[in-house]
PDB file of C-alpha atoms in Angstrom:
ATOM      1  CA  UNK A 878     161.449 100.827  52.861  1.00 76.00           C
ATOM      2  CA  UNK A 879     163.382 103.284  50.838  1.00 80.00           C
ATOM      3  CA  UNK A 880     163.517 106.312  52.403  1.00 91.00           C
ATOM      4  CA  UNK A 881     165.394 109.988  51.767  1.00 95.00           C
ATOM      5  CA  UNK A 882     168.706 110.543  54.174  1.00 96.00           C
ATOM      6  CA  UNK A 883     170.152 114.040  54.929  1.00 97.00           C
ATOM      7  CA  UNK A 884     173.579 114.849  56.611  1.00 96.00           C
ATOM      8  CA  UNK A 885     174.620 116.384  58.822  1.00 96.00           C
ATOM      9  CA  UNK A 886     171.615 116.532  61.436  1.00 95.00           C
ATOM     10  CA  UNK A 887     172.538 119.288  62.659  1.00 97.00           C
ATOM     11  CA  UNK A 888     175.061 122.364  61.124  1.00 97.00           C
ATOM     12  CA  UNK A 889     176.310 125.118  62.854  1.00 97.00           C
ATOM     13  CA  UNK A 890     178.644 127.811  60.979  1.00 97.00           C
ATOM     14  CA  UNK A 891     179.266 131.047  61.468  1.00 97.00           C
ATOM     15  CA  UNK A 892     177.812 134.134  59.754  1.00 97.00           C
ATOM     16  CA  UNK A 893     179.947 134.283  56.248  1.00 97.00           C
ATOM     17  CA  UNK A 894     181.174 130.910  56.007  1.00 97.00           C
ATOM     18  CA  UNK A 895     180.002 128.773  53.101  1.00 97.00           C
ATOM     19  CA  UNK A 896     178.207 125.503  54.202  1.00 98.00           C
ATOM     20  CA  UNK A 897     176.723 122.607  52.283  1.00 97.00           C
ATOM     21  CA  UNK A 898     174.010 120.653  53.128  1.00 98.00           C
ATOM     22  CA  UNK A 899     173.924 116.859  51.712  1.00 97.00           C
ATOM     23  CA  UNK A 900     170.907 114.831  51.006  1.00 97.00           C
ATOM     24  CA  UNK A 901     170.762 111.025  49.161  1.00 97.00           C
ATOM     25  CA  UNK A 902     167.235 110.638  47.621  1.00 95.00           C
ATOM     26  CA  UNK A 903     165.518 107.613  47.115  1.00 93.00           C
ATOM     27  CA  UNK A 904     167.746 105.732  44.207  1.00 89.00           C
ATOM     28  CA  UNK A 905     164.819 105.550  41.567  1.00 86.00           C
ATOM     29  CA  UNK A 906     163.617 108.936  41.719  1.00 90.00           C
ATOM     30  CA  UNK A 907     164.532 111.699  39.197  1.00 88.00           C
ATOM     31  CA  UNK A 908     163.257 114.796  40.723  1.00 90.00           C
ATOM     32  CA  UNK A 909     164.719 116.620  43.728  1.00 93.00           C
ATOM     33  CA  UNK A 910     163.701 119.459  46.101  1.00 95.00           C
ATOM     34  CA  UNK A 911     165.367 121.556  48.509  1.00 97.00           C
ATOM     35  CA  UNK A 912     162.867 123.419  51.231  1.00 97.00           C
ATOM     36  CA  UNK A 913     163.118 125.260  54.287  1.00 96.00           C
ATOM     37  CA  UNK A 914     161.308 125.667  57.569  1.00 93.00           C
ATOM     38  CA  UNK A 915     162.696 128.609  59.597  1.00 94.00           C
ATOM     39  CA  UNK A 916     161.958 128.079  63.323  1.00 90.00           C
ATOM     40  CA  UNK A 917     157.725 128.728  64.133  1.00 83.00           C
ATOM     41  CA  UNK A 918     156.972 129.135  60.441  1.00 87.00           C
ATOM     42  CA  UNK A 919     155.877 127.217  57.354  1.00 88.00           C
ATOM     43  CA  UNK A 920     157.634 125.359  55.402  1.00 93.00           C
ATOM     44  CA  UNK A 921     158.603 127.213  52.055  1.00 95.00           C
ATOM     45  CA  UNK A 922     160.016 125.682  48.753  1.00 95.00           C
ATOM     46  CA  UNK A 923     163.477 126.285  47.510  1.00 97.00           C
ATOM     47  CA  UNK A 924     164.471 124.537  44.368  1.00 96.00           C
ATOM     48  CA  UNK A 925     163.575 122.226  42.172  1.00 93.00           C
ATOM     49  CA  UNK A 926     166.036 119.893  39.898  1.00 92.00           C
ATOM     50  CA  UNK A 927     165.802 117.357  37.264  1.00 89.00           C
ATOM     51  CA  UNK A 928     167.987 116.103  34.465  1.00 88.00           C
ATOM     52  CA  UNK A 929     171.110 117.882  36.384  1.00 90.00           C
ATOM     53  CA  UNK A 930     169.519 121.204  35.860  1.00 92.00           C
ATOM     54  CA  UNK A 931     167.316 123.308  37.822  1.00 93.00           C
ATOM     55  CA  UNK A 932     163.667 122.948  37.237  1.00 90.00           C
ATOM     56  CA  UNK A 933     161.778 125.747  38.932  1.00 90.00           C
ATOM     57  CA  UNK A 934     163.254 127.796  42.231  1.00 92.00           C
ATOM     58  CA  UNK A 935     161.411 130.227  44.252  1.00 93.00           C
ATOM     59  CA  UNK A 936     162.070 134.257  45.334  1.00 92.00           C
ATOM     60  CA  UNK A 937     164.130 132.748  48.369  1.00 94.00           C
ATOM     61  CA  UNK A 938     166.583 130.693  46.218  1.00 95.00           C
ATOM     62  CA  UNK A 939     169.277 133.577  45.552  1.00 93.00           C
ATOM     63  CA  UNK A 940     172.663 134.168  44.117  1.00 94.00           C
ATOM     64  CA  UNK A 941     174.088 132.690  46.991  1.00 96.00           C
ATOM     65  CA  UNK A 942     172.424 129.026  46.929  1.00 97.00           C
ATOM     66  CA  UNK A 943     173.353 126.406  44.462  1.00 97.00           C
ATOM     67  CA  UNK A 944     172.660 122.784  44.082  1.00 97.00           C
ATOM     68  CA  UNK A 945     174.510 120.218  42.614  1.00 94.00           C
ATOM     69  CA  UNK A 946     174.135 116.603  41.967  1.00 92.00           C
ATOM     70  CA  UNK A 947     177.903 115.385  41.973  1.00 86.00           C
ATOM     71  CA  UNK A 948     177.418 111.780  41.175  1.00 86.00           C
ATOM     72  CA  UNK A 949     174.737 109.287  41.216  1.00 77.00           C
ATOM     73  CA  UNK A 950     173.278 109.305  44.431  1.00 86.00           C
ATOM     74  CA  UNK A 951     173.836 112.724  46.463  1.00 93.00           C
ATOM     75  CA  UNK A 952     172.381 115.960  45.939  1.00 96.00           C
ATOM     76  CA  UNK A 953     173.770 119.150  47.645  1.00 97.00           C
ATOM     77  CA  UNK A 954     172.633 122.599  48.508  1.00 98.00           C
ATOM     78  CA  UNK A 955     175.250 125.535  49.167  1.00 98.00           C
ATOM     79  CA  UNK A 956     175.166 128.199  50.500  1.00 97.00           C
ATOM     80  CA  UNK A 957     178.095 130.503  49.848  1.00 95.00           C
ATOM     81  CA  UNK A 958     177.945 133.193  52.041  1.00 94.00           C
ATOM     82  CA  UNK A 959     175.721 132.265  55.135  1.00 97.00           C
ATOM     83  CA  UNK A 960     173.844 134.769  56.711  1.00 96.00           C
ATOM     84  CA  UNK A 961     171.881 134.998  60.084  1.00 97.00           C
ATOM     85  CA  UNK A 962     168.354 134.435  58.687  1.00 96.00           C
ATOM     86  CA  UNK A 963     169.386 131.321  57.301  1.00 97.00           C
ATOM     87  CA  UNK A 964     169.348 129.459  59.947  1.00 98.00           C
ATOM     88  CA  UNK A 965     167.056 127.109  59.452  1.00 97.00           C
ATOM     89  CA  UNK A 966     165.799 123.386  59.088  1.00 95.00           C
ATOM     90  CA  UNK A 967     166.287 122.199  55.412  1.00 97.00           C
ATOM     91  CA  UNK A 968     164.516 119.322  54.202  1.00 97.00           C
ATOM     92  CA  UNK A 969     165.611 117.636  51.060  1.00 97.00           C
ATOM     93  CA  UNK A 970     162.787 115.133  49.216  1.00 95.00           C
ATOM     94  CA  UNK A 971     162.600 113.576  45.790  1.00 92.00           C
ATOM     95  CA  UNK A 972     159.861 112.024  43.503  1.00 88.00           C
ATOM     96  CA  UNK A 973     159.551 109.886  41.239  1.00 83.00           C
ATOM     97  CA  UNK A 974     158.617 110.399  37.558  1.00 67.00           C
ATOM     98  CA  UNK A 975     155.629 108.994  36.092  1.00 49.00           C
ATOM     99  CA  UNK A 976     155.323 111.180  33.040  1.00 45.00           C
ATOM    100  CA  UNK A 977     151.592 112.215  34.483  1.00 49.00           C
ATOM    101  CA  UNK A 978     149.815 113.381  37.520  1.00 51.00           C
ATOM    102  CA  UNK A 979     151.555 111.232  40.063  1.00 59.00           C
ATOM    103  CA  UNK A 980     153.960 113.470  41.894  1.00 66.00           C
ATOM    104  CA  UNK A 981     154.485 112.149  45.646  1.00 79.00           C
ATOM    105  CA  UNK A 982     157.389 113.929  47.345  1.00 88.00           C
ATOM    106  CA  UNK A 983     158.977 111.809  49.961  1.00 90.00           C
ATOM    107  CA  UNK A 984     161.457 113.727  52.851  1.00 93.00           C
ATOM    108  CA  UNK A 985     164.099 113.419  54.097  1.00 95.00           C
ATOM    109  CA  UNK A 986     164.861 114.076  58.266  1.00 93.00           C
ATOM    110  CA  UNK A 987     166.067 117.695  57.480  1.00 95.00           C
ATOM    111  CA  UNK A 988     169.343 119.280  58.488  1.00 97.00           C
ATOM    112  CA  UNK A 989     169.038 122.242  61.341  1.00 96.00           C
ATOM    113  CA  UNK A 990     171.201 125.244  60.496  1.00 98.00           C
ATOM    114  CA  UNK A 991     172.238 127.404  63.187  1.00 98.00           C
ATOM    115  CA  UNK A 992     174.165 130.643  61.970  1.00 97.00           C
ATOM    116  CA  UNK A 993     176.283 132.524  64.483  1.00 96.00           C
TER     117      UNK A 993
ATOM    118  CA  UNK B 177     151.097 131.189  42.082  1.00 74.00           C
ATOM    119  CA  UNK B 178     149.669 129.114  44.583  1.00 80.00           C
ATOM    120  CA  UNK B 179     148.701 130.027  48.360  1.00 91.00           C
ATOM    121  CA  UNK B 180     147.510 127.358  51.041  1.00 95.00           C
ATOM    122  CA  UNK B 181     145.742 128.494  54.209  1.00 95.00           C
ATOM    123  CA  UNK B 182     144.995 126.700  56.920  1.00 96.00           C
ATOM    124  CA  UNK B 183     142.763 127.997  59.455  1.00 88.00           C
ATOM    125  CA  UNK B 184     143.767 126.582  62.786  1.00 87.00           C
ATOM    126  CA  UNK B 185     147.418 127.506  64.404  1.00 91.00           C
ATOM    127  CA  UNK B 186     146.584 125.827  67.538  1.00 94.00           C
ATOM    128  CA  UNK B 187     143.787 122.813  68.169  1.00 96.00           C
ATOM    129  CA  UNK B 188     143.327 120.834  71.474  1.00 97.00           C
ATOM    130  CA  UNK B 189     141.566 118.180  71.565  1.00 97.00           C
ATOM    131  CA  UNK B 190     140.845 115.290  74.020  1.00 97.00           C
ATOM    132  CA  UNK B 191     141.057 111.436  73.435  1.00 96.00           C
ATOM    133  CA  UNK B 192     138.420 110.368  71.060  1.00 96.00           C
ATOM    134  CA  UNK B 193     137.024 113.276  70.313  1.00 97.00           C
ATOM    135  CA  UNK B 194     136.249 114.469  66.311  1.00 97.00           C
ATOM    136  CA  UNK B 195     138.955 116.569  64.451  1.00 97.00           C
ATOM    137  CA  UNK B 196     138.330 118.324  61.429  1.00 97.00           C
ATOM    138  CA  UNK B 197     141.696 120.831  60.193  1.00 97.00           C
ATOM    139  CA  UNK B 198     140.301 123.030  57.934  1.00 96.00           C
ATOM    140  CA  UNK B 199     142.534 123.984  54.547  1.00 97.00           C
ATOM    141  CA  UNK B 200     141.923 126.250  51.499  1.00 97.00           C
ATOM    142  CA  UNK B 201     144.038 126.839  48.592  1.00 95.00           C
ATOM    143  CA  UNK B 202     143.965 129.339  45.845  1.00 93.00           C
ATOM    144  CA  UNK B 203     145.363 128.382  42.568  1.00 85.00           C
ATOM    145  CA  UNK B 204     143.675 128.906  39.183  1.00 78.00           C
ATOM    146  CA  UNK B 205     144.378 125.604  37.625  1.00 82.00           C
ATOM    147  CA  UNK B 206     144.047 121.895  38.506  1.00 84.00           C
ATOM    148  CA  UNK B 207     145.725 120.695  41.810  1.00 86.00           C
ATOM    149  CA  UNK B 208     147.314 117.631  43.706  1.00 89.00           C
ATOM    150  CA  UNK B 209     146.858 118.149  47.227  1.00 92.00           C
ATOM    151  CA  UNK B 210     148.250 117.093  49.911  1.00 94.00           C
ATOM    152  CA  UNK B 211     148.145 116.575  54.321  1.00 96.00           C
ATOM    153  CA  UNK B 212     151.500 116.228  55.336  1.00 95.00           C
ATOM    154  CA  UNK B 213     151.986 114.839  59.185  1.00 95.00           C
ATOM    155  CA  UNK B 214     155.338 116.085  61.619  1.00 92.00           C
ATOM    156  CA  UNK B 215     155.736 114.159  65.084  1.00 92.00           C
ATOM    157  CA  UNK B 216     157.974 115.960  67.634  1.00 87.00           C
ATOM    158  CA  UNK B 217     161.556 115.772  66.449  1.00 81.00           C
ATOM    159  CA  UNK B 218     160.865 113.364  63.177  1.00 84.00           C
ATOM    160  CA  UNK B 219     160.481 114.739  59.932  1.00 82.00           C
ATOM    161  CA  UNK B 220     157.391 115.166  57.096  1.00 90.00           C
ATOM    162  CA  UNK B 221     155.586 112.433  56.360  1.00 90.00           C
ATOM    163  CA  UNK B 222     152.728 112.026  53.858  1.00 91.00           C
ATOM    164  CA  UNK B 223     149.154 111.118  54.951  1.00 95.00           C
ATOM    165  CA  UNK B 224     147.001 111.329  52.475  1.00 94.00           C
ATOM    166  CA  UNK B 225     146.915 112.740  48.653  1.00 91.00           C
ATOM    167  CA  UNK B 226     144.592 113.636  46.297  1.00 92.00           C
ATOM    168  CA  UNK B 227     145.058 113.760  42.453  1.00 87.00           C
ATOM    169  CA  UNK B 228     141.842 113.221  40.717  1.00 86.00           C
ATOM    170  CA  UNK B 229     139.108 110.776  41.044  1.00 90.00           C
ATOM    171  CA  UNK B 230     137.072 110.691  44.384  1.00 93.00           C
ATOM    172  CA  UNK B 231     137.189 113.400  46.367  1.00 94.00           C
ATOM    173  CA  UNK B 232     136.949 111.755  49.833  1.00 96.00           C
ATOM    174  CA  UNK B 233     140.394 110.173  50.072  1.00 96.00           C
ATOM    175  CA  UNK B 234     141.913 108.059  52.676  1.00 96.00           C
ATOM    176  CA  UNK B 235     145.342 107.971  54.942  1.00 93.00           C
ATOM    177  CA  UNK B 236     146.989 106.780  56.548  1.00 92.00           C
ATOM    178  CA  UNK B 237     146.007 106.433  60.859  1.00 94.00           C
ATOM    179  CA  UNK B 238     142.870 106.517  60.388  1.00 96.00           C
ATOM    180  CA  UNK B 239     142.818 109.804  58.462  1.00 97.00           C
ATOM    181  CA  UNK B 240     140.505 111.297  55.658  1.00 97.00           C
ATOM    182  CA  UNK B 241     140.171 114.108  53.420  1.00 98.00           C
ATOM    183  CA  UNK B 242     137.709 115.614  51.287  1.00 96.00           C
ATOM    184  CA  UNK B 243     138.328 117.694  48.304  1.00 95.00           C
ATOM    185  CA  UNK B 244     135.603 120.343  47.565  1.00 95.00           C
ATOM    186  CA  UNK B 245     136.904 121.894  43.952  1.00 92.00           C
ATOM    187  CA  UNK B 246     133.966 124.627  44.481  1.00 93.00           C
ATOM    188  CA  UNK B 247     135.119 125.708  48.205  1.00 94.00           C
ATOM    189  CA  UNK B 248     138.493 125.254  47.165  1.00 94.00           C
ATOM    190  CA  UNK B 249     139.180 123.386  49.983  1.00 96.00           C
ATOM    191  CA  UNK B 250     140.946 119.855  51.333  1.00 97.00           C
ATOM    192  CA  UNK B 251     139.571 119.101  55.202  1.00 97.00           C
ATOM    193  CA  UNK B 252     141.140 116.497  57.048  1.00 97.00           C
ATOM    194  CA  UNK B 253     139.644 114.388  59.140  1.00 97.00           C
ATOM    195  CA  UNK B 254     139.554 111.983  61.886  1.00 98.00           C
ATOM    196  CA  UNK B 255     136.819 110.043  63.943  1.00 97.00           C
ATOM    197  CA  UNK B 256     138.131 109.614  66.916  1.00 97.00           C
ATOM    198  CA  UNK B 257     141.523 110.997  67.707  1.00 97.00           C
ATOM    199  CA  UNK B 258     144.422 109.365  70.006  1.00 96.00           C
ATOM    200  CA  UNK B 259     146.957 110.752  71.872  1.00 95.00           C
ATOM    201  CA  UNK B 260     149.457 109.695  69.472  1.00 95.00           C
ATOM    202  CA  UNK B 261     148.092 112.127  66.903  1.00 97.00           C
ATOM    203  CA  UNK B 262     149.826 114.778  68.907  1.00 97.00           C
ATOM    204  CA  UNK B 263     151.808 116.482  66.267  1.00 96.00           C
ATOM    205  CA  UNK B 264     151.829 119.415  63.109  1.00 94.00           C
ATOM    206  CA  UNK B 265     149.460 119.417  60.254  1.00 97.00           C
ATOM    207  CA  UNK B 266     150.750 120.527  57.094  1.00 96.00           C
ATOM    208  CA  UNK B 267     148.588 121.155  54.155  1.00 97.00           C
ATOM    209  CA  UNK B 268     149.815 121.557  50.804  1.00 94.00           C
ATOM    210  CA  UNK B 269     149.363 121.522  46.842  1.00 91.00           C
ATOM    211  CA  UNK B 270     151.069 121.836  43.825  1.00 87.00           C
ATOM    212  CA  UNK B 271     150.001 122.047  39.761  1.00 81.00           C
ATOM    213  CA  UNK B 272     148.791 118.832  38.974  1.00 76.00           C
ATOM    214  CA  UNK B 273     150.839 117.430  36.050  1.00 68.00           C
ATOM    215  CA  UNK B 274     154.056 115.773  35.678  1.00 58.00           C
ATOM    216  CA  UNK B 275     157.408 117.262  36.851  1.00 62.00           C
ATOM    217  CA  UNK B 276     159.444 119.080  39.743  1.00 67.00           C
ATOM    218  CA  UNK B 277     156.790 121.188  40.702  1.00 79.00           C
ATOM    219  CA  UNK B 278     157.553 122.645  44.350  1.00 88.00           C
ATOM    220  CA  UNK B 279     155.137 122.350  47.132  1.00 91.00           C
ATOM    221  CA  UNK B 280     153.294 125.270  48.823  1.00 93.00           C
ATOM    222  CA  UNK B 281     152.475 124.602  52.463  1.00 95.00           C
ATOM    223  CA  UNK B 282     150.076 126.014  54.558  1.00 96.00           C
ATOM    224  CA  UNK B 283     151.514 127.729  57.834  1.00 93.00           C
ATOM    225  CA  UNK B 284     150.607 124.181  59.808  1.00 95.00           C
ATOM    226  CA  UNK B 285     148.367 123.051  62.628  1.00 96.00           C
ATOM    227  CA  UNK B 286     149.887 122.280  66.028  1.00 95.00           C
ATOM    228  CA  UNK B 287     147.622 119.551  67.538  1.00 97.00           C
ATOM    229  CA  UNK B 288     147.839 118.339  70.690  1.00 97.00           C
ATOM    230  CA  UNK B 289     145.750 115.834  72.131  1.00 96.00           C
ATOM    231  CA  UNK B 290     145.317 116.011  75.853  1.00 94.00           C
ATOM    232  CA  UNK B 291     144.599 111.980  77.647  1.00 87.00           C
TER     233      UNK B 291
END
C-alpha cells in the first residue's frame, strides 16, 4: 500500500540554525500539507500546496518557514532560523484530487524536532 | 474559521466495555469530518470519514460515527473495546469541497484500555 515517508525521524539542531524537513507523498496525489504537533498538544495545520504554489497557510506558518517541491516526488519544509518553540513533531500528508468533495489526507510518520 | 472540540482528555476504559468520544465542531458551512487514530510511537491514521450521505458511518476496527448536522457533532463509537484500542483520538474537519484545505484537529483523546 502506498503510503507517505518523512526523513529524518528524528532532527535535532540548535537554536538559529536553518533545518529542513523532507517528506515524499504518495506519487498520485497533488495536494500537500505540512502540520505540527508540539509535545501534549493538538495537532495544528501549517501549509497547504498545490500546483507548486501555496494554497492556504495558517497564523503559525511565518516568514521563516517555506516549502518547496524540488522535483517530482519530495516536498520540503524550512525553517530558516529555528527557534526553541519549534521543536516539535511535523507530519507531512498529501491527498489526492478528485475535483469534488473527496479530500482524504493520508500521513506520513512525522519528523521530531528537538531545538537546543 | 473552523474549531473542533473534543470533550474527553483522558478516558479509561476496561476490556469490552462501550466507548463513545464525544466531538463538536463549529464551522458555518458544510463539512468533511473526520476520526483520526495515533498508536504509541506510530503516526495518524484515518478511521473513519464522513462527507455527505448517511450520517452513521463506519471504520475501520470496529469503529462508528454519527454525524448530527443540528448538534454539530461527530461521536465515535465502539461496542466493545479491546486492549489494542489503547491509543489518541483525534477528531477533525475541514470545508467540504475540493482542494488543499487544512485540517483542524480537536485537542485529542488519550484512551487507555485497562485488561
Amino acid at each position: 500500500e502506498p503510503e507517505v515517508t518523512q526523513t529524518p525521524s528524528h532532527q535535532v539542531t540548535q537554536m538559529g540554525q536553518e533545518v529542513i524537513l523532507r517528506c515524499v507523498p504518495i506519487s498520485n496525489h497533488l495536494y500537500f500539507y505540512w502540520y505540527r504537533q508540539i509535545l501534549g498538544q493538538k495537532v495544528e495545520f501549517l501549509v497547504s500546496f498545490y500546483n507548486n504554489e501555496i494554497s492556504e497557510k495558517s497564523e503559525i506558518f511565518d516568514d521563516q518557514f517555506s516549502v518547496e517541491r524540488p522535483d517530482g516526488s519530495n516536498f520540503t519544509l524550512k525553517i530558516r532560523s529555528t527557534k526553541l518553540e519549534d521543536s516539535a513533531m511535523y507530519f507531512c500528508a498529501s491527498s489526492e484530487s478528485s475535483g469534488g468533495y473527496y479530500n482524504e489526507q493520508f500521513f506520513g510518520p512525522g519528523t521530531r524536532l528537538t531545538v537546543l | 474559521a473552523q474549531s473542533v472540540s473534543q470533550h474527553n482528555h483522558h478516558v479509561i476504559l476496561s476490556e469490552a466495555a462501550s466507548l463513545e468520544l464525544g466531538c463538536n465542531y463549529s464551522y458555518g458551512g458544510t463539512v468533511n469530518l473526520f476520526w483520526y487514530v495515533q498508536y504509541p510511537g506510530q503516526h495518524l491514521q484515518l478511521l473513519l470519514k464522513y462527507f455527505s450521505g448517511d450520517p452513521l458511518v463506519k471504520g475501520i476496527k470496529g469503529f462508528e460515527a454519527e454525524f448530527i448536522k443540528s448538534k454539530f457533532s461527530f461521536n465515535l463509537r465502539k461496542p466493545s473495546v479491546q486492549w489494542s484500542d489503547t491509543a489518541e483520538y483525534f477528531c477533525a474537519v475541514n470545508a467540504a469541497g475540493g482542494g488543499a484545505d487544512g485540517l483542524t484537529f480537536g485537542k485529542g483523546t488519550h484512551l487507555i484500555i485497562q485488561p
